[in-house]
């Protein structure tokens, strides 16, 4: 895990959250099953809250996109979100937050597949809510310390502000708290 991710986890814990980060290919049913079983065994509890962070920022011109590119770029964010919902218990899940991207609305050149994956999260969250799962997608701008360097440069070039980590965590908490009336939000 990166230093910025560890710092974010420390902030969440300092705010009173019990955080158990799990790194696994969530689009791989076997790996996800092993990871969730291990988490349940470690904590002695079911999974109540999930934050799904995945994606690939590879820039590919639309005319150059191949089927392999589509499969690779949709793998973690879209396929992974579907697998997570399949493995989570409707009875114990209190919140599921999909970390989307502002690119669903403000797509930089070469990122149409990433934008599509983020748009897919909205539809998936809405379908999950219709089936009784508390799901929310937030389409974030670029976080000050957690964004990819090229994304930071693109946001700055567009004159868009970077999101301070503490403000992002606070907003995520607020949106999840009122999540029963939302399926997605946008934050920059």
PDB file of C-alpha atoms in Angstrom:
ATOM      1  CA  UNK A   1       0.000   0.000   0.000  1.00  0.00           C
ATOM      2  CA  UNK A   2       1.174   3.499  -0.773  1.00  0.00           C
ATOM      3  CA  UNK A   3       2.184   5.944   1.950  1.00  0.00           C
ATOM      4  CA  UNK A   4      -0.755   8.213   1.066  1.00  0.00           C
ATOM      5  CA  UNK A   5      -3.208   5.307   1.351  1.00  0.00           C
ATOM      6  CA  UNK A   6      -1.760   4.301   4.730  1.00  0.00           C
ATOM      7  CA  UNK A   7      -2.043   7.923   5.895  1.00  0.00           C
ATOM      8  CA  UNK A   8      -5.697   8.004   4.792  1.00  0.00           C
ATOM      9  CA  UNK A   9      -6.397   4.767   6.674  1.00  0.00           C
ATOM     10  CA  UNK A  10      -4.728   6.268   9.767  1.00  0.00           C
ATOM     11  CA  UNK A  11      -7.007   9.335   9.489  1.00  0.00           C
ATOM     12  CA  UNK A  12     -10.066   7.094   9.238  1.00  0.00           C
ATOM     13  CA  UNK A  13      -8.962   5.121  12.293  1.00  0.00           C
ATOM     14  CA  UNK A  14      -8.271   8.349  14.200  1.00  0.00           C
ATOM     15  CA  UNK A  15     -11.860   9.363  13.435  1.00  0.00           C
ATOM     16  CA  UNK A  16     -13.084   6.172  15.114  1.00  0.00           C
ATOM     17  CA  UNK A  17     -13.480   3.857  12.111  1.00  0.00           C
ATOM     18  CA  UNK A  18     -12.408   0.250  12.250  1.00  0.00           C
ATOM     19  CA  UNK A  19     -10.549  -0.159   8.971  1.00  0.00           C
ATOM     20  CA  UNK A  20      -9.375  -3.507   7.610  1.00  0.00           C
ATOM     21  CA  UNK A  21      -7.858  -2.926   4.183  1.00  0.00           C
ATOM     22  CA  UNK A  22      -7.978  -5.916   1.881  1.00  0.00           C
ATOM     23  CA  UNK A  23      -5.989  -6.016  -1.324  1.00  0.00           C
ATOM     24  CA  UNK A  24      -7.228  -8.545  -3.835  1.00  0.00           C
ATOM     25  CA  UNK A  25      -8.303  -8.715  -7.434  1.00  0.00           C
ATOM     26  CA  UNK A  26     -11.957  -8.219  -6.629  1.00  0.00           C
ATOM     27  CA  UNK A  27     -12.953  -9.206 -10.167  1.00  0.00           C
ATOM     28  CA  UNK A  28     -11.473 -12.658  -9.506  1.00  0.00           C
ATOM     29  CA  UNK A  29     -14.213 -14.603  -7.682  1.00  0.00           C
ATOM     30  CA  UNK A  30     -11.728 -17.007  -6.069  1.00  0.00           C
ATOM     31  CA  UNK A  31      -9.370 -14.274  -4.831  1.00  0.00           C
ATOM     32  CA  UNK A  32     -12.279 -12.193  -3.566  1.00  0.00           C
ATOM     33  CA  UNK A  33     -13.817 -15.149  -1.745  1.00  0.00           C
ATOM     34  CA  UNK A  34     -10.478 -15.934  -0.044  1.00  0.00           C
ATOM     35  CA  UNK A  35      -9.951 -12.261   0.901  1.00  0.00           C
ATOM     36  CA  UNK A  36     -13.452 -11.816   2.351  1.00  0.00           C
ATOM     37  CA  UNK A  37     -13.298 -15.136   4.220  1.00  0.00           C
ATOM     38  CA  UNK A  38      -9.944 -14.117   5.704  1.00  0.00           C
ATOM     39  CA  UNK A  39     -11.332 -10.744   6.732  1.00  0.00           C
ATOM     40  CA  UNK A  40     -14.350 -12.329   8.404  1.00  0.00           C
ATOM     41  CA  UNK A  41     -12.086 -14.812  10.177  1.00  0.00           C
ATOM     42  CA  UNK A  42      -9.690 -12.032  11.314  1.00  0.00           C
ATOM     43  CA  UNK A  43     -12.428  -9.743  12.633  1.00  0.00           C
ATOM     44  CA  UNK A  44     -14.957 -12.328  13.794  1.00  0.00           C
ATOM     45  CA  UNK A  45     -17.607 -10.218  12.112  1.00  0.00           C
ATOM     46  CA  UNK A  46     -19.410  -9.927   8.801  1.00  0.00           C
ATOM     47  CA  UNK A  47     -18.518  -7.202   6.325  1.00  0.00           C
ATOM     48  CA  UNK A  48     -20.686  -4.168   7.044  1.00  0.00           C
ATOM     49  CA  UNK A  49     -19.098  -1.374   4.996  1.00  0.00           C
ATOM     50  CA  UNK A  50     -17.166  -1.519   1.745  1.00  0.00           C
ATOM     51  CA  UNK A  51     -15.260   1.130  -0.180  1.00  0.00           C
ATOM     52  CA  UNK A  52     -14.461  -0.086  -3.689  1.00  0.00           C
ATOM     53  CA  UNK A  53     -11.435   1.711  -5.176  1.00  0.00           C
ATOM     54  CA  UNK A  54     -10.261   0.396  -8.514  1.00  0.00           C
ATOM     55  CA  UNK A  55      -9.417   1.591 -11.960  1.00  0.00           C
ATOM     56  CA  UNK A  56      -6.855   1.965 -14.672  1.00  0.00           C
ATOM     57  CA  UNK A  57      -5.948   5.347 -16.106  1.00  0.00           C
ATOM     58  CA  UNK A  58      -4.311   4.170 -19.325  1.00  0.00           C
ATOM     59  CA  UNK A  59      -4.993   6.673 -22.088  1.00  0.00           C
ATOM     60  CA  UNK A  60      -5.957   5.051 -25.397  1.00  0.00           C
ATOM     61  CA  UNK A  61      -7.353   6.887 -28.407  1.00  0.00           C
ATOM     62  CA  UNK A  62     -10.826   5.546 -29.219  1.00  0.00           C
ATOM     63  CA  UNK A  63      -9.823   4.388 -32.711  1.00  0.00           C
ATOM     64  CA  UNK A  64      -6.977   2.327 -31.175  1.00  0.00           C
ATOM     65  CA  UNK A  65      -9.080   0.506 -28.547  1.00  0.00           C
ATOM     66  CA  UNK A  66      -9.017  -3.302 -28.786  1.00  0.00           C
ATOM     67  CA  UNK A  67     -11.202  -5.932 -27.113  1.00  0.00           C
ATOM     68  CA  UNK A  68      -8.260  -6.685 -24.819  1.00  0.00           C
ATOM     69  CA  UNK A  69      -8.107  -3.006 -23.784  1.00  0.00           C
ATOM     70  CA  UNK A  70     -11.829  -3.049 -23.013  1.00  0.00           C
ATOM     71  CA  UNK A  71     -11.506  -6.169 -20.848  1.00  0.00           C
ATOM     72  CA  UNK A  72      -8.444  -4.801 -19.026  1.00  0.00           C
ATOM     73  CA  UNK A  73      -9.784  -1.303 -18.395  1.00  0.00           C
ATOM     74  CA  UNK A  74     -13.212  -2.471 -17.196  1.00  0.00           C
ATOM     75  CA  UNK A  75     -11.786  -5.325 -15.115  1.00  0.00           C
ATOM     76  CA  UNK A  76     -11.206  -3.804 -11.666  1.00  0.00           C
ATOM     77  CA  UNK A  77     -13.751  -1.000 -11.573  1.00  0.00           C
ATOM     78  CA  UNK A  78     -16.763  -2.533 -13.352  1.00  0.00           C
ATOM     79  CA  UNK A  79     -16.294  -6.307 -13.160  1.00  0.00           C
ATOM     80  CA  UNK A  80     -14.876  -5.961  -9.647  1.00  0.00           C
ATOM     81  CA  UNK A  81     -17.896  -4.003  -8.425  1.00  0.00           C
ATOM     82  CA  UNK A  82     -20.253  -6.663  -9.797  1.00  0.00           C
ATOM     83  CA  UNK A  83     -18.263  -9.419  -8.066  1.00  0.00           C
ATOM     84  CA  UNK A  84     -18.215  -7.510  -4.770  1.00  0.00           C
ATOM     85  CA  UNK A  85     -21.982  -7.158  -4.746  1.00  0.00           C
ATOM     86  CA  UNK A  86     -22.353 -10.852  -5.557  1.00  0.00           C
ATOM     87  CA  UNK A  87     -20.200 -11.811  -2.553  1.00  0.00           C
ATOM     88  CA  UNK A  88     -21.527  -9.366   0.037  1.00  0.00           C
ATOM     89  CA  UNK A  89     -24.344 -10.293   2.370  1.00  0.00           C
ATOM     90  CA  UNK A  90     -27.503  -8.275   1.901  1.00  0.00           C
ATOM     91  CA  UNK A  91     -28.348  -8.941   5.551  1.00  0.00           C
ATOM     92  CA  UNK A  92     -25.164  -7.421   7.022  1.00  0.00           C
ATOM     93  CA  UNK A  93     -24.141  -4.762   4.491  1.00  0.00           C
ATOM     94  CA  UNK A  94     -24.781  -1.256   5.800  1.00  0.00           C
ATOM     95  CA  UNK A  95     -22.982   0.694   3.074  1.00  0.00           C
ATOM     96  CA  UNK A  96     -21.144   0.084  -0.165  1.00  0.00           C
ATOM     97  CA  UNK A  97     -19.324   3.064  -1.630  1.00  0.00           C
ATOM     98  CA  UNK A  98     -18.035   2.916  -5.179  1.00  0.00           C
ATOM     99  CA  UNK A  99     -15.229   5.407  -5.687  1.00  0.00           C
ATOM    100  CA  UNK A 100     -16.020   6.757  -9.125  1.00  0.00           C
ATOM    101  CA  UNK A 101     -14.338   9.507 -11.070  1.00  0.00           C
ATOM    102  CA  UNK A 102     -15.343  12.885 -12.413  1.00  0.00           C
ATOM    103  CA  UNK A 103     -14.238  11.463 -15.750  1.00  0.00           C
ATOM    104  CA  UNK A 104     -17.729   9.959 -15.982  1.00  0.00           C
ATOM    105  CA  UNK A 105     -18.775  13.543 -16.785  1.00  0.00           C
ATOM    106  CA  UNK A 106     -15.525  15.330 -17.703  1.00  0.00           C
ATOM    107  CA  UNK A 107     -13.633  12.823 -19.807  1.00  0.00           C
ATOM    108  CA  UNK A 108     -10.103  13.805 -20.795  1.00  0.00           C
ATOM    109  CA  UNK A 109      -8.852  12.614 -24.199  1.00  0.00           C
ATOM    110  CA  UNK A 110      -8.069   8.891 -24.322  1.00  0.00           C
ATOM    111  CA  UNK A 111     -10.074   7.972 -21.228  1.00  0.00           C
ATOM    112  CA  UNK A 112     -13.420   6.969 -22.728  1.00  0.00           C
ATOM    113  CA  UNK A 113     -13.220   3.406 -21.368  1.00  0.00           C
ATOM    114  CA  UNK A 114     -12.427   4.700 -17.870  1.00  0.00           C
ATOM    115  CA  UNK A 115     -15.390   7.071 -18.188  1.00  0.00           C
ATOM    116  CA  UNK A 116     -17.611   4.173 -19.276  1.00  0.00           C
ATOM    117  CA  UNK A 117     -16.529   2.103 -16.269  1.00  0.00           C
ATOM    118  CA  UNK A 118     -17.390   5.002 -13.965  1.00  0.00           C
ATOM    119  CA  UNK A 119     -20.767   5.504 -15.616  1.00  0.00           C
ATOM    120  CA  UNK A 120     -21.393   1.766 -15.193  1.00  0.00           C
ATOM    121  CA  UNK A 121     -20.917   2.174 -11.428  1.00  0.00           C
ATOM    122  CA  UNK A 122     -23.919   4.529 -11.330  1.00  0.00           C
ATOM    123  CA  UNK A 123     -26.174   2.001 -13.029  1.00  0.00           C
ATOM    124  CA  UNK A 124     -24.875  -0.809 -10.828  1.00  0.00           C
ATOM    125  CA  UNK A 125     -25.411   1.214  -7.642  1.00  0.00           C
ATOM    126  CA  UNK A 126     -28.960   2.024  -8.702  1.00  0.00           C
ATOM    127  CA  UNK A 127     -29.724  -1.617  -9.506  1.00  0.00           C
ATOM    128  CA  UNK A 128     -28.214  -2.694  -6.173  1.00  0.00           C
ATOM    129  CA  UNK A 129     -30.380  -0.173  -4.309  1.00  0.00           C
ATOM    130  CA  UNK A 130     -33.474  -1.477  -6.106  1.00  0.00           C
ATOM    131  CA  UNK A 131     -32.499  -4.917  -4.768  1.00  0.00           C
ATOM    132  CA  UNK A 132     -32.126  -3.674  -1.186  1.00  0.00           C
ATOM    133  CA  UNK A 133     -28.348  -3.106  -1.044  1.00  0.00           C
ATOM    134  CA  UNK A 134     -27.198   0.281   0.309  1.00  0.00           C
ATOM    135  CA  UNK A 135     -24.960   1.326  -2.584  1.00  0.00           C
ATOM    136  CA  UNK A 136     -23.631   4.731  -3.585  1.00  0.00           C
ATOM    137  CA  UNK A 137     -21.233   5.989  -6.247  1.00  0.00           C
ATOM    138  CA  UNK A 138     -19.342   9.223  -5.723  1.00  0.00           C
ATOM    139  CA  UNK A 139     -17.602  10.645  -8.774  1.00  0.00           C
ATOM    140  CA  UNK A 140     -14.574  12.358  -7.308  1.00  0.00           C
ATOM    141  CA  UNK A 141     -12.273  14.930  -8.745  1.00  0.00           C
ATOM    142  CA  UNK A 142      -8.594  14.319  -8.147  1.00  0.00           C
ATOM    143  CA  UNK A 143      -7.540  14.042  -4.515  1.00  0.00           C
ATOM    144  CA  UNK A 144      -4.536  16.156  -3.500  1.00  0.00           C
ATOM    145  CA  UNK A 145      -2.385  13.252  -2.370  1.00  0.00           C
ATOM    146  CA  UNK A 146      -4.068  10.189  -3.832  1.00  0.00           C
ATOM    147  CA  UNK A 147      -4.407  11.060  -7.517  1.00  0.00           C
ATOM    148  CA  UNK A 148      -2.220   9.858 -10.342  1.00  0.00           C
ATOM    149  CA  UNK A 149       0.315  12.463 -11.470  1.00  0.00           C
ATOM    150  CA  UNK A 150      -1.146  12.754 -14.996  1.00  0.00           C
ATOM    151  CA  UNK A 151      -4.664  13.195 -13.600  1.00  0.00           C
ATOM    152  CA  UNK A 152      -3.426  15.956 -11.285  1.00  0.00           C
ATOM    153  CA  UNK A 153      -1.832  17.727 -14.245  1.00  0.00           C
ATOM    154  CA  UNK A 154      -5.013  17.384 -16.346  1.00  0.00           C
ATOM    155  CA  UNK A 155      -7.240  18.749 -13.579  1.00  0.00           C
ATOM    156  CA  UNK A 156      -4.887  21.684 -13.005  1.00  0.00           C
ATOM    157  CA  UNK A 157      -4.791  22.390 -16.768  1.00  0.00           C
ATOM    158  CA  UNK A 158      -8.601  22.560 -16.758  1.00  0.00           C
ATOM    159  CA  UNK A 159      -8.512  24.924 -13.781  1.00  0.00           C
ATOM    160  CA  UNK A 160     -10.260  22.394 -11.549  1.00  0.00           C
ATOM    161  CA  UNK A 161      -9.330  22.283  -7.860  1.00  0.00           C
ATOM    162  CA  UNK A 162      -7.743  19.275  -6.193  1.00  0.00           C
ATOM    163  CA  UNK A 163      -9.686  17.731  -3.333  1.00  0.00           C
ATOM    164  CA  UNK A 164      -8.080  17.882   0.132  1.00  0.00           C
ATOM    165  CA  UNK A 165      -8.073  14.400   1.704  1.00  0.00           C
ATOM    166  CA  UNK A 166      -9.794  15.498   4.928  1.00  0.00           C
ATOM    167  CA  UNK A 167     -12.556  17.252   2.969  1.00  0.00           C
ATOM    168  CA  UNK A 168     -13.019  14.164   0.782  1.00  0.00           C
ATOM    169  CA  UNK A 169     -13.283  11.823   3.752  1.00  0.00           C
ATOM    170  CA  UNK A 170     -15.752  14.169   5.453  1.00  0.00           C
ATOM    171  CA  UNK A 171     -17.880  14.401   2.308  1.00  0.00           C
ATOM    172  CA  UNK A 172     -17.815  10.622   1.808  1.00  0.00           C
ATOM    173  CA  UNK A 173     -19.028  10.163   5.382  1.00  0.00           C
ATOM    174  CA  UNK A 174     -21.843  12.687   4.865  1.00  0.00           C
ATOM    175  CA  UNK A 175     -22.963  11.196   1.549  1.00  0.00           C
ATOM    176  CA  UNK A 176     -22.946   7.634   2.880  1.00  0.00           C
ATOM    177  CA  UNK A 177     -24.967   8.836   5.904  1.00  0.00           C
ATOM    178  CA  UNK A 178     -27.714  10.179   3.603  1.00  0.00           C
ATOM    179  CA  UNK A 179     -27.204   7.437   1.039  1.00  0.00           C
ATOM    180  CA  UNK A 180     -30.764   6.182   1.229  1.00  0.00           C
ATOM    181  CA  UNK A 181     -31.792   9.125  -0.942  1.00  0.00           C
ATOM    182  CA  UNK A 182     -28.814   9.090  -3.342  1.00  0.00           C
ATOM    183  CA  UNK A 183     -27.366   6.753  -5.914  1.00  0.00           C
ATOM    184  CA  UNK A 184     -24.467   8.985  -6.910  1.00  0.00           C
ATOM    185  CA  UNK A 185     -22.744  12.232  -6.117  1.00  0.00           C
ATOM    186  CA  UNK A 186     -20.085  14.423  -7.652  1.00  0.00           C
ATOM    187  CA  UNK A 187     -17.308  16.001  -5.662  1.00  0.00           C
ATOM    188  CA  UNK A 188     -14.433  18.173  -6.800  1.00  0.00           C
TER     189      UNK A 188
END
